[in-house]
Amino acid sequence: MEKDFQAWSEVDLDLFVSEVGVTASEKIKVFSPLYFLRRMLTADDFLESEAYAHVVIRAEIYAAAVRSFAPPTGANIYEYIADAIRFEKISKSLTTIESYIGRRDSFYMHTITDFIVGNLLASQGYGHYALERTDTRGQKRRRSERAWMSLNEFLSRADIAFTDNAGYEIKFVSDLDVLPSASQILADLDGIPIAVPGARTIFSGGIRTTESNGSVVRITGKSGTGKTTLALALCTALAPLGTRSFYLSCEEEEEDLVDRIYSVTPGFINKMRNYSAPRANEPPGESWFTAYHLDDPNSAENLDAVDVFIDAVLDFYESNNLALDQKRPPGIVPFVVVLDGVHEVINSEQAEQAVSQLHQLVQRLRELNALVVLLSADVDSHAFRSLDYLVDVVVRLDSLDGSGNAFEKLRSFRLEKTRRQFSNTGNHRYHISKQGGVKIYPNLPSILETFKRTKWQEANTASYFDFLGAQDPNVARELRRPWLKIFQKSHTLITGKGSSGKASFALRLLTSPLRTNGTNETLFSEGRSRRAPFYRRILIVSFLYPESYYSTLLDRLRRAKFSDRLGRVPTPDIAYHVIGFYPGFLQPEVLLGKISDEIQRGNIDGFPYDSILIDGLHNVFLQFPGIESSTLIWPVLSEIFRRCGLTVAITHAHFNVIGMDHDRDLGHEVRTMANRSVPLLQNLVNSADYYLDVSPAPMSTLGGSEASTLNGSITVATALGQPIPRRAKIWNRSTLTVEDPAD
């Protein structure tokens, strides 16, 4: 961790930058250690483990805040923290931060709320600590209570808390486009983090509790939509945090519920040291999971059994001198209560009585100050419709009909209501599998929302890929003129008819060295330290070939000797990952979720992706009907790639059948099929910086030799910031080089 901390401080930060009113020799910026802690405690094979890292980090921020801003004598520490993170105080702190960002200045944390909000944002990578280079205790800056802490003092203390006479400031990163809202920060500070895939995005952090530290969630839906599975997954996700679950079921025995827990428990949670799988028929308190079967045919008897359970919990707390209404650490609940089968407890046929019973039931469950989950069938009655108004969160599960998919059951997760918090309401995809358990795929706007805090990045015209220029090794580099400069962080659309090696052409582009504009050829390492390895990480999203195809192609690229790779500019060390899709009923939310998850994995690893290839986009038609019908997926992907600063290459083959275009009837069919891709291509052309056509070269290009059938003719339709070359080039797919036709 120490090596990682030092490496990133040297690589990504300009340690000698000047700030407003402060000379470069006086200030130094470093990442928050909590940022590294968050990254290192989040498993790249289970991104939802960030919820557990967040609990640790949040606890440290609260503890350091109390050490830095001591509460009044005799004050309840939890009430003190709860008061510091009230909505109006967080809003005021954000307003102050925005004023500092507007002046390009660093932010001094004058209050406990400033300290909590500033360190939360720093732990998420939005800001750095601004410290002194040398010990300057006693020399106050600004109108603050404390002087700035030196870097050596900060590292030797191993504590993010302020001392009595020294503190630090937060310098927010330059690519931060917009700060999280006060509602989003509140969900991070006092929300219950749910380590279920997709839940963090949907709830914008976690499920917030009411003022009494409890929350009531209703999950409703038809039989077979996965209500019980979702509730068990929720209980399992909270178990590593020490949260016990009490499951009151009107349908299933404890043994069956325990068996189902095994099927929804992710492998990562099974390996955690603070998690143990539950066993059936254990005494209450011996396991984190205890189930009770309410099997009386009389609904009134089942309702009485629920009352008995609530009384038993309250009596236990009273006999042990534990007050349920005592303030707790924000975002922590001691236990979860699931009532599975509310429709079996309340008789909806007697409308007025049912409404009264539901009101009383919810009110009694709120006395527990816990996370309460009510599962009910989708009963069409006034009483159960009124239940939506009584609870804090409403989730409706459903099965999607009319999809034409006979092999996979499609489910929807509709978040209809959340109280006291910002969330992404609306329809999301809901999947249940034997291997992965429960996963929620947020809808496209929700996923895009998670990337909108970083600025939209334009193409970097200061550096370019130059494998399209003259490649004669006998010609001095400074005398060569590039045929076309494809800039870093640009988007290139590569189309053409038939098989002409578009995939190999795209990978040749993305694996080529980057050069800088100017006559002096210097070592260019994309802004990273010269001591750091010069690498490039490529994400390949394929609708065409399996992973083995790309591994073979990349191996050829590694072993080949290209003239444009000679000189002082090093050949990048290539790492890659392939997300391959086979023909089927792939949904837009699943596609976008898999791509965004992989981008996040790269960030967690500390080796972010800088390039992406989307190969075989034409196969979306006919083979992926769920993606073909979505017109929003491609603009959303383009926006995400721009905000991540990725260099993008997209390949698309035009639909064509040799010989059929001359037949009047068959030619009409070909044109009809080709026209289906026009809206997609128009969208891609509008968002691309470069539009290249790589089609099979005519036989006459190389004197009619059979070798020319392996080649493609490269023509440029649009190019960013430069004249369009009039003369075409040849793509030799056997040697993976660009050649002049005259050669």
XYZ file of C-alpha atoms in Angstrom:
743
model
C 0.000 0.000 0.000
C 2.865 2.379 0.796
C 4.488 1.653 -2.582
C 1.169 2.170 -4.325
C 0.671 5.459 -2.494
C 4.110 6.754 -3.446
C 3.894 5.539 -7.048
C 0.594 7.227 -7.756
C 1.676 10.428 -6.044
C 4.710 10.588 -8.336
C 2.995 9.428 -11.489
C -0.332 11.237 -11.722
C 0.268 14.401 -9.714
C 2.385 17.426 -10.484
C 3.961 17.881 -7.061
C 5.464 21.229 -7.994
C 2.344 22.989 -9.195
C 1.651 26.446 -7.789
C -1.634 27.280 -6.093
C -3.329 30.643 -5.704
C -1.300 32.764 -3.304
C 1.114 29.944 -2.452
C 4.462 29.279 -4.078
C 5.311 25.862 -5.439
C 7.907 25.257 -2.759
C 5.353 25.517 0.049
C 2.586 23.088 -0.927
C 2.416 19.422 -1.890
C -0.597 17.320 -2.961
C -1.128 13.626 -2.251
C -4.037 11.234 -2.577
C -6.021 10.477 0.545
C -4.949 7.149 2.089
C -8.677 6.376 2.295
C -8.815 6.458 -1.496
C -6.269 3.652 -1.624
C -8.042 1.816 1.166
C -11.297 1.940 -0.799
C -9.556 0.675 -3.922
C -7.635 -2.089 -2.180
C -10.598 -3.386 -0.165
C -12.804 -3.590 -3.268
C -12.421 -6.900 -5.066
C -12.255 -6.588 -8.844
C -14.184 -9.863 -9.219
C -17.021 -8.555 -7.015
C -17.315 -4.793 -7.382
C -20.154 -4.716 -4.864
C -17.599 -5.420 -2.126
C -17.029 -1.658 -2.244
C -20.023 -1.498 0.137
C -17.947 -3.176 2.868
C -14.935 -0.958 2.139
C -17.231 2.052 2.378
C -18.418 1.085 5.864
C -14.819 0.920 7.096
C -13.885 4.233 5.458
C -17.015 5.985 6.689
C -16.334 4.840 10.259
C -12.766 6.172 10.078
C -13.975 9.531 8.734
C -16.480 9.864 11.597
C -13.887 8.871 14.185
C -11.316 11.316 12.769
C -13.961 14.050 12.654
C -14.645 13.608 16.363
C -10.900 13.672 17.098
C -10.521 16.856 15.036
C -13.642 18.655 16.294
C -14.298 17.437 19.820
C -17.973 17.256 20.875
C -19.226 19.104 23.972
C -18.631 17.354 27.271
C -21.267 14.707 27.935
C -22.692 14.798 24.405
C -23.873 11.583 22.737
C -21.277 10.948 20.035
C -23.819 9.495 17.584
C -26.183 12.429 18.014
C -23.189 14.717 17.493
C -22.376 13.042 14.156
C -26.052 12.905 13.130
C -26.336 16.633 13.707
C -23.192 17.274 11.640
C -24.565 15.462 8.570
C -27.955 17.139 8.387
C -29.053 18.057 4.873
C -28.836 21.813 5.337
C -25.299 21.616 6.753
C -24.103 19.406 3.897
C -25.678 21.789 1.374
C -23.861 24.715 2.983
C -20.570 22.813 2.899
C -21.031 21.986 -0.800
C -21.740 25.630 -1.589
C -18.473 26.594 0.117
C -16.579 23.889 -1.785
C -17.986 25.088 -5.115
C -16.770 28.614 -4.383
C -13.244 27.307 -3.778
C -13.350 25.223 -6.961
C -14.534 28.279 -8.899
C -11.413 30.144 -7.725
C -9.226 27.094 -8.483
C -8.297 27.158 -4.826
C -7.953 24.445 -2.181
C -10.655 23.990 0.455
C -9.951 24.423 4.178
C -12.328 22.438 6.425
C -13.469 24.887 9.098
C -16.312 22.768 10.554
C -16.922 19.123 11.340
C -19.350 18.951 8.399
C -16.662 20.356 6.087
C -14.267 17.721 7.398
C -16.700 14.839 6.820
C -17.780 15.951 3.342
C -14.236 16.846 2.233
C -12.772 13.524 3.344
C -15.657 11.536 1.853
C -15.048 13.152 -1.547
C -11.279 12.658 -1.190
C -11.822 8.971 -0.371
C -13.751 8.668 -3.656
C -10.864 10.175 -5.632
C -12.398 13.619 -6.237
C -9.795 15.509 -4.244
C -6.236 15.400 -2.858
C -4.755 16.459 0.443
C -2.834 19.748 0.244
C 0.036 19.688 2.758
C 3.182 21.664 3.492
C 6.520 20.441 2.196
C 8.265 21.399 5.431
C 7.230 21.703 9.052
C 5.540 25.107 9.441
C 3.643 24.656 12.682
C 2.707 27.960 14.217
C 2.501 29.700 10.839
C -1.212 30.054 10.196
C -2.530 30.545 6.687
C -5.870 32.117 5.845
C -8.172 32.916 8.728
C -8.157 29.421 10.126
C -7.714 27.939 13.550
C -4.822 25.745 12.474
C -1.654 25.943 10.430
C -1.003 23.550 7.574
C 0.359 20.130 8.419
C 3.591 19.022 6.771
C 3.758 15.889 4.656
C 6.245 14.220 7.007
C 4.071 14.989 10.014
C 0.993 13.610 8.248
C 2.701 10.361 7.230
C 4.390 9.827 10.596
C 1.091 10.278 12.471
C -0.745 7.833 10.189
C -3.947 9.655 11.046
C -6.234 11.812 8.892
C -7.452 13.765 11.944
C -6.356 17.343 12.563
C -4.044 18.115 15.458
C -4.680 20.945 17.903
C -2.579 23.338 15.842
C -2.303 21.871 12.337
C -4.569 20.605 9.555
C -4.664 20.305 5.782
C -6.799 21.347 2.845
C -8.581 19.508 0.020
C -7.614 20.328 -3.563
C -10.278 18.984 -5.935
C -9.196 17.326 -9.178
C -9.320 19.346 -12.381
C -11.453 16.856 -14.339
C -14.312 16.986 -11.805
C -17.303 18.238 -13.803
C -19.921 18.422 -11.056
C -19.973 17.666 -7.348
C -22.330 15.001 -6.010
C -25.566 16.489 -4.717
C -26.334 16.832 -1.018
C -28.850 13.983 -1.362
C -26.240 11.697 -2.895
C -23.718 12.520 -0.175
C -26.349 11.873 2.508
C -27.011 8.425 1.059
C -23.268 7.722 1.317
C -23.029 9.064 4.862
C -26.065 7.481 6.532
C -27.416 4.993 3.988
C -27.368 1.227 4.539
C -24.919 -0.047 1.882
C -26.322 -3.018 -0.020
C -23.699 -5.318 -1.582
C -26.100 -6.606 -4.254
C -24.932 -6.014 -7.843
C -26.580 -2.882 -9.187
C -28.069 -1.732 -5.857
C -25.538 1.054 -5.267
C -26.346 2.675 -8.608
C -30.103 2.369 -8.154
C -30.161 3.712 -4.579
C -27.324 6.224 -5.183
C -25.272 4.820 -2.325
C -27.546 3.075 0.157
C -31.020 2.860 1.649
C -31.542 5.746 4.045
C -33.388 5.199 7.300
C -35.978 7.418 8.941
C -35.253 9.696 11.884
C -35.826 6.751 14.222
C -33.094 4.716 12.426
C -35.450 2.299 10.746
C -36.850 1.760 7.266
C -39.717 -0.292 5.842
C -39.318 -1.706 2.325
C -42.126 -3.286 0.342
C -41.319 -5.807 -2.403
C -44.350 -6.898 -4.392
C -44.955 -8.897 -7.550
C -46.611 -11.919 -9.080
C -45.740 -15.440 -8.076
C -42.363 -16.548 -9.448
C -40.911 -13.083 -10.013
C -38.185 -13.602 -7.378
C -39.412 -11.766 -4.271
C -38.095 -14.330 -1.788
C -34.795 -14.658 -3.643
C -34.282 -10.883 -3.555
C -35.049 -10.707 0.177
C -32.603 -13.545 0.935
C -29.920 -11.871 -1.203
C -30.455 -8.654 0.773
C -30.064 -10.482 4.095
C -26.935 -12.270 2.870
C -25.342 -9.030 1.641
C -25.778 -7.438 5.088
C -24.543 -10.461 7.069
C -20.784 -9.608 6.787
C -21.553 -6.276 8.505
C -22.784 -8.123 11.600
C -26.458 -7.681 10.720
C -28.738 -10.501 11.865
C -31.805 -11.511 9.878
C -35.144 -12.769 11.177
C -37.269 -14.279 8.424
C -40.988 -14.740 9.065
C -42.381 -16.806 6.200
C -45.953 -17.825 5.506
C -44.826 -20.113 2.692
C -41.501 -21.901 3.254
C -39.817 -23.890 5.999
C -36.469 -22.818 7.469
C -34.591 -25.678 5.791
C -35.799 -24.592 2.353
C -34.863 -20.976 2.996
C -31.352 -21.927 4.156
C -30.877 -24.011 1.009
C -31.908 -21.048 -1.114
C -29.414 -18.800 0.684
C -26.598 -21.027 -0.563
C -27.762 -20.484 -4.148
C -27.789 -16.666 -3.899
C -24.550 -16.184 -1.951
C -21.763 -14.772 -4.179
C -18.444 -16.597 -4.044
C -16.718 -13.497 -2.674
C -18.984 -13.359 0.390
C -18.500 -17.083 0.993
C -14.742 -16.455 1.255
C -15.004 -13.559 3.726
C -13.666 -14.321 7.199
C -16.537 -12.472 8.866
C -19.202 -14.536 7.108
C -20.391 -18.020 7.990
C -23.049 -19.901 6.099
C -26.246 -20.408 8.141
C -27.510 -23.802 9.213
C -31.099 -24.830 9.696
C -32.627 -25.459 13.151
C -29.943 -23.548 15.047
C -31.032 -21.863 18.306
C -31.905 -18.163 17.885
C -28.775 -16.048 18.205
C -26.374 -18.814 17.154
C -26.523 -17.820 13.477
C -27.065 -14.567 11.618
C -30.165 -16.084 10.011
C -33.220 -17.310 11.912
C -36.481 -18.295 10.230
C -40.005 -18.820 11.579
C -42.750 -20.542 9.617
C -46.191 -18.933 10.037
C -48.299 -21.819 8.780
C -51.700 -21.255 10.354
C -54.517 -21.262 7.758
C -56.170 -18.438 9.703
C -54.663 -15.045 8.776
C -55.581 -13.602 12.183
C -53.474 -16.263 13.927
C -50.497 -15.429 11.705
C -50.910 -11.735 12.493
C -50.897 -12.550 16.201
C -47.681 -14.538 15.700
C -46.044 -11.454 14.175
C -47.119 -9.423 17.218
C -45.637 -12.063 19.517
C -42.322 -11.852 17.635
C -42.223 -8.044 17.918
C -43.008 -8.211 21.643
C -40.253 -10.782 22.157
C -37.681 -8.523 20.508
C -38.764 -5.497 22.535
C -38.735 -7.530 25.766
C -35.233 -8.808 25.006
C -33.921 -5.276 24.591
C -35.672 -4.046 27.712
C -34.439 -6.928 29.871
C -30.869 -6.245 28.726
C -31.146 -2.472 29.295
C -30.786 -1.779 25.566
C -32.750 1.142 24.167
C -33.905 0.637 20.589
C -34.342 4.370 20.134
C -30.758 5.111 21.185
C -28.732 6.725 18.427
C -26.553 4.352 16.415
C -23.687 4.923 14.002
C -25.213 6.284 10.779
C -25.940 3.681 8.127
C -25.873 0.690 10.501
C -28.861 -1.478 11.496
C -28.585 -4.300 14.042
C -30.980 -6.636 12.276
C -33.307 -7.182 9.319
C -36.880 -8.438 9.672
C -38.488 -10.028 6.621
C -42.210 -10.764 6.570
C -42.748 -12.991 3.552
C -46.421 -13.225 2.644
C -48.174 -10.137 3.997
C -51.230 -11.167 1.963
C -51.371 -14.322 4.129
C -51.374 -12.219 7.315
C -53.952 -9.624 6.327
C -57.398 -10.629 5.034
C -57.982 -8.196 2.164
C -61.613 -9.230 1.672
C -62.659 -7.036 4.596
C -61.417 -3.741 3.173
C -61.762 -1.353 6.109
C -60.435 -3.849 8.614
C -57.535 -4.740 6.284
C -56.483 -1.096 5.945
C -56.531 -0.668 9.706
C -54.545 -3.865 10.264
C -51.898 -2.845 7.715
C -51.500 0.551 9.392
C -51.090 -1.097 12.787
C -48.696 -3.737 11.415
C -46.380 -1.169 9.817
C -46.495 0.995 12.939
C -45.562 -1.941 15.164
C -42.720 -3.003 12.893
C -41.347 0.539 12.993
C -40.959 0.155 16.750
C -38.070 -2.232 16.040
C -36.022 0.563 14.410
C -34.660 -2.023 11.997
C -34.675 -2.647 8.268
C -38.053 -4.264 7.643
C -38.852 -5.970 4.327
C -42.475 -6.797 3.503
C -43.074 -9.300 0.701
C -46.535 -9.563 -0.801
C -48.249 -10.838 -3.889
C -49.523 -8.253 -6.321
C -52.992 -8.126 -4.760
C -55.422 -5.780 -6.491
C -57.204 -4.341 -3.476
C -57.579 -0.913 -1.896
C -55.936 -2.121 1.317
C -52.712 -3.294 -0.321
C -52.566 -0.263 -2.616
C -52.624 1.881 0.523
C -49.575 -0.036 1.792
C -47.411 1.859 -0.707
C -48.133 5.083 1.175
C -47.148 3.604 4.530
C -43.706 2.279 3.661
C -40.441 4.054 2.776
C -39.367 2.072 -0.291
C -41.540 0.343 -2.898
C -40.090 -2.230 -5.315
C -42.278 -4.021 -7.842
C -40.979 -7.165 -9.569
C -42.468 -8.423 -12.804
C -41.900 -10.836 -15.673
C -41.538 -9.338 -19.123
C -43.846 -10.816 -21.727
C -43.787 -10.479 -25.480
C -40.007 -10.589 -25.738
C -39.990 -13.568 -28.068
C -37.414 -15.259 -25.854
C -38.348 -18.825 -25.093
C -35.065 -19.692 -23.393
C -34.571 -17.072 -20.708
C -37.074 -15.613 -18.282
C -36.742 -11.841 -18.304
C -37.595 -9.976 -15.130
C -37.918 -6.296 -14.295
C -37.064 -4.488 -11.068
C -39.168 -1.348 -10.824
C -38.224 1.089 -8.080
C -41.377 3.133 -7.577
C -40.680 5.070 -4.392
C -37.943 6.028 -1.948
C -38.504 8.319 0.999
C -35.942 10.887 2.188
C -33.375 10.122 -0.486
C -32.367 10.591 -4.094
C -32.573 7.389 -6.141
C -32.888 6.200 -9.724
C -36.522 5.197 -9.900
C -37.937 3.419 -12.929
C -37.551 0.042 -14.623
C -34.316 -1.928 -14.324
C -33.414 -5.504 -15.322
C -33.469 -8.195 -12.646
C -31.566 -11.468 -13.138
C -31.391 -14.642 -11.067
C -28.829 -17.311 -11.904
C -27.474 -20.387 -10.141
C -23.886 -19.210 -10.489
C -24.137 -15.461 -9.874
C -27.189 -15.277 -7.647
C -29.089 -12.006 -7.834
C -28.032 -9.114 -10.024
C -29.842 -5.907 -10.914
C -28.854 -4.212 -14.154
C -29.686 -0.492 -13.845
C -31.286 1.223 -16.817
C -29.169 3.246 -19.230
C -29.696 6.742 -17.735
C -28.812 5.423 -14.259
C -25.503 3.962 -15.452
C -24.666 7.130 -17.378
C -25.353 9.154 -14.215
C -22.436 7.431 -12.440
C -19.981 8.754 -15.072
C -21.272 12.332 -15.253
C -19.070 13.662 -12.453
C -16.005 13.703 -14.691
C -15.615 16.171 -17.526
C -16.300 15.355 -21.140
C -12.884 14.956 -22.765
C -12.061 16.059 -26.276
C -9.524 14.343 -28.492
C -5.940 15.115 -27.511
C -4.551 16.797 -30.613
C -1.081 16.993 -29.056
C -0.479 13.259 -29.595
C -1.438 10.866 -32.355
C -1.087 7.325 -33.701
C 1.161 7.458 -36.750
C 1.085 4.062 -38.403
C -0.823 5.500 -41.381
C 2.099 7.594 -42.619
C 5.036 6.779 -44.861
C 6.842 3.814 -43.332
C 10.109 3.755 -45.250
C 12.802 3.177 -42.568
C 15.364 4.822 -44.850
C 13.550 8.168 -44.604
C 14.349 10.242 -41.536
C 11.400 10.551 -39.178
C 11.417 14.366 -39.218
C 11.055 14.275 -43.036
C 8.092 11.933 -43.066
C 4.651 13.442 -43.347
C 1.814 11.508 -41.744
C -0.874 10.525 -44.210
C -3.451 10.877 -41.432
C -3.096 11.711 -37.740
C -5.525 9.802 -35.527
C -5.437 11.653 -32.237
C -5.388 10.117 -28.791
C -8.831 9.946 -27.070
C -10.580 10.177 -30.444
C -13.377 7.966 -31.806
C -12.832 6.176 -35.125
C -15.531 4.388 -37.128
C -14.146 1.742 -39.504
C -16.645 0.449 -42.066
C -16.494 -1.306 -45.410
C -17.888 -4.125 -47.484
C -16.975 -7.731 -46.939
C -13.976 -9.186 -45.145
C -11.021 -6.814 -45.394
C -9.313 -7.146 -42.009
C -11.141 -4.357 -40.190
C -10.559 -5.980 -36.774
C -6.803 -6.321 -37.375
C -6.677 -2.761 -38.727
C -8.404 -1.439 -35.571
C -6.054 -3.347 -33.249
C -3.040 -2.196 -35.270
C -4.243 1.340 -34.636
C -4.826 0.901 -30.897
C -1.504 -0.877 -30.294
C 0.675 1.604 -32.229
C 3.027 4.005 -30.440
C 1.830 7.519 -29.727
C 3.819 10.424 -31.087
C 3.757 14.067 -30.128
C 3.398 17.009 -32.473
C 6.691 18.770 -33.143
C 10.050 18.020 -34.682
C 11.797 16.858 -31.522
C 11.140 13.206 -30.881
C 10.986 12.685 -27.128
C 9.897 9.875 -24.932
C 6.115 10.074 -24.812
C 4.476 8.082 -22.064
C 0.945 9.487 -21.946
C 1.652 11.724 -18.961
C 2.932 8.946 -16.722
C 6.210 8.775 -14.858
C 9.223 7.669 -16.882
C 9.878 5.090 -14.188
C 6.416 3.623 -14.677
C 5.948 0.888 -17.294
C 4.759 2.210 -20.649
C 1.625 0.184 -21.147
C -1.705 0.337 -22.874
C -4.808 -1.494 -21.721
C -7.435 -2.328 -24.337
C -11.003 -3.475 -23.750
C -12.359 -5.512 -26.663
C -16.148 -5.845 -26.967
C -16.865 -8.413 -29.655
C -20.075 -9.316 -31.463
C -18.076 -11.281 -33.996
C -15.102 -13.387 -32.856
C -14.176 -15.368 -29.717
C -11.336 -14.353 -27.412
C -8.893 -16.784 -29.062
C -9.102 -14.820 -32.318
C -7.924 -11.610 -30.663
C -5.226 -13.301 -28.603
C -3.772 -14.774 -31.822
C -3.991 -11.430 -33.600
C -2.375 -9.540 -30.734
C 0.395 -12.130 -30.573
C 1.111 -11.454 -34.249
C 1.212 -7.727 -33.549
C 3.658 -8.231 -30.665
C 6.066 -10.318 -32.740
C 5.925 -8.207 -35.913
C 8.632 -5.635 -36.692
C 7.123 -2.428 -38.004
C 9.147 0.523 -39.239
C 6.929 2.992 -37.396
C 7.983 1.320 -34.166
C 11.632 2.217 -34.690
C 13.179 5.164 -32.915
C 12.988 6.572 -29.418
C 9.231 6.192 -28.963
C 8.782 2.858 -27.187
C 6.380 0.176 -28.304
C 3.608 0.010 -25.692
C 3.242 -3.031 -23.504
C -0.271 -4.259 -24.319
C -2.751 -5.689 -21.820
C -6.280 -6.548 -22.933
C -9.569 -8.080 -21.906
C -12.268 -9.482 -24.185
C -16.001 -9.315 -23.510
C -17.505 -11.617 -26.120
C -21.207 -11.992 -26.854
C -22.822 -14.912 -28.628
C -26.024 -14.506 -30.641
C -29.008 -14.306 -28.319
C -31.379 -12.108 -26.407
C -28.810 -9.738 -24.945
C -30.467 -6.709 -23.343
C -29.118 -3.114 -23.527
C -28.853 -2.842 -19.720
C -26.773 -6.028 -19.575
C -24.446 -4.883 -22.367
C -23.886 -1.467 -20.810
C -23.560 -2.958 -17.316
C -20.833 -5.393 -18.383
C -18.844 -2.679 -20.163
C -19.127 -0.141 -17.324
C -18.221 -2.801 -14.735
C -15.072 -3.694 -16.661
C -14.076 -0.028 -16.924
C -14.485 0.258 -13.145
C -12.397 -2.880 -12.603
C -9.577 -1.248 -14.513
C -9.772 1.809 -12.269
C -9.757 -0.357 -9.132
C -6.716 -2.267 -10.390
C -4.843 0.996 -10.796
C -4.379 0.217 -14.525
C -7.339 1.919 -16.204
C -8.374 1.154 -19.754
C -7.251 3.778 -22.251
C -8.603 2.160 -25.434
C -11.662 0.204 -26.468
C -12.513 -1.777 -29.586
C -16.135 -2.588 -30.439
C -15.835 -5.197 -33.151
C -18.498 -6.561 -35.492
C -21.258 -4.082 -34.755
C -23.106 -5.214 -37.886
C -23.835 -8.521 -36.154
C -26.195 -6.683 -33.821
C -28.747 -6.977 -36.610
C -30.510 -10.351 -36.738
C -28.306 -11.923 -34.056
C -29.041 -9.554 -31.123
C -32.665 -8.395 -31.437
C -32.708 -6.889 -27.944
C -29.817 -4.582 -28.814
C -31.027 -3.850 -32.347
C -34.256 -2.346 -31.017
C -32.439 0.000 -28.617
C -31.586 3.373 -30.141
C -30.260 4.852 -26.887
C -27.469 2.368 -26.100
C -24.926 3.762 -28.597
C -25.204 7.465 -27.663
C -24.936 6.501 -23.988
C -21.832 4.393 -24.656
C -20.258 7.212 -26.662
C -20.887 9.652 -23.810
C -19.332 7.273 -21.263
C -16.266 6.726 -23.443
C -15.806 10.498 -23.843
C -15.996 11.098 -20.107
C -13.524 8.260 -19.459
C -11.081 9.680 -22.017
C -10.905 6.445 -24.026
C -9.548 6.054 -27.543
C -12.309 4.198 -29.387
C -12.359 2.124 -32.574
C -15.611 0.649 -33.912
C -15.836 -1.792 -36.826
C -18.953 -2.295 -38.932
C -19.283 -4.277 -42.183
C -21.866 -3.179 -44.722
C -24.417 -5.819 -45.659
C -23.639 -7.131 -49.123
C -24.156 -10.353 -51.098
C -22.034 -10.722 -54.223
C -24.152 -11.237 -57.350
C -27.490 -10.421 -55.748
C -27.256 -6.659 -56.280
C -27.797 -7.067 -60.044
C -31.023 -9.013 -59.618
C -34.034 -6.686 -59.333
C -35.953 -8.679 -56.732
C -33.020 -10.011 -54.729
C -31.264 -6.644 -54.917
C -34.297 -5.044 -53.311
C -34.032 -7.512 -50.425
C -30.345 -6.701 -49.984
C -31.016 -2.974 -49.948
C -33.875 -3.431 -47.483
C -31.608 -5.356 -45.128
C -28.806 -2.816 -45.507
C -31.162 0.084 -44.791
C -31.918 -1.321 -41.345
C -28.453 -0.272 -40.199
C -28.688 3.271 -41.580
C -29.968 4.922 -38.351
C -27.226 3.225 -36.321
C -24.519 4.182 -38.815
C -25.778 7.751 -38.963
C -25.555 7.974 -35.180
C -22.032 6.533 -35.176
C -20.873 8.847 -37.962
C -22.215 11.892 -36.122
C -20.362 10.992 -32.919
C -17.092 9.818 -34.541
C -14.020 11.976 -35.094
C -12.836 9.774 -37.976
C -14.804 7.841 -40.568
C -12.683 5.359 -42.517
C -13.696 2.845 -45.178
C -11.646 -0.347 -45.356
C -13.084 -2.493 -48.157
C -11.547 -5.273 -50.274
C -9.060 -3.747 -52.696
C -9.724 -4.130 -56.457
C -7.653 -6.814 -58.201
C -6.070 -4.109 -60.346
C -4.556 -2.401 -57.304
C -1.578 -4.744 -57.195
C -1.557 -5.772 -60.850
C -4.393 -8.247 -60.444
C -2.409 -10.629 -58.250
C -4.241 -13.078 -56.041
C -2.477 -11.551 -53.026
C -4.578 -8.428 -53.450
C -7.643 -10.323 -52.245
C -6.075 -10.234 -48.788
C -5.848 -6.474 -48.836
C -8.188 -3.616 -48.124
C -8.403 -0.184 -49.655
C -8.318 2.590 -47.016
C -10.243 5.750 -47.804
C -11.028 8.614 -45.444
C -14.495 10.189 -45.321
C -14.042 12.499 -42.312
C -11.023 13.424 -40.221
C -10.663 15.617 -37.148
C -8.817 18.914 -37.619
C -6.964 18.083 -40.849
C -7.474 17.816 -44.620
C -8.925 14.564 -45.929
C -6.298 12.605 -47.907
C -7.403 12.229 -51.517
C -5.300 9.205 -52.289
C -6.254 5.833 -50.824
C -3.862 3.522 -49.021
C -3.711 -0.265 -48.934
C -4.196 -2.314 -45.766
C -2.145 -5.496 -46.074
C -3.840 -7.874 -43.676
C -1.141 -10.524 -44.059
C 1.726 -8.247 -42.963
C -0.495 -5.934 -40.875
C 0.991 -2.858 -42.550
C -0.253 0.136 -44.494
C 1.185 0.443 -48.007
C 1.066 2.924 -50.877
C -0.683 1.612 -54.003
C 2.309 2.648 -56.119
C 4.563 0.342 -54.112
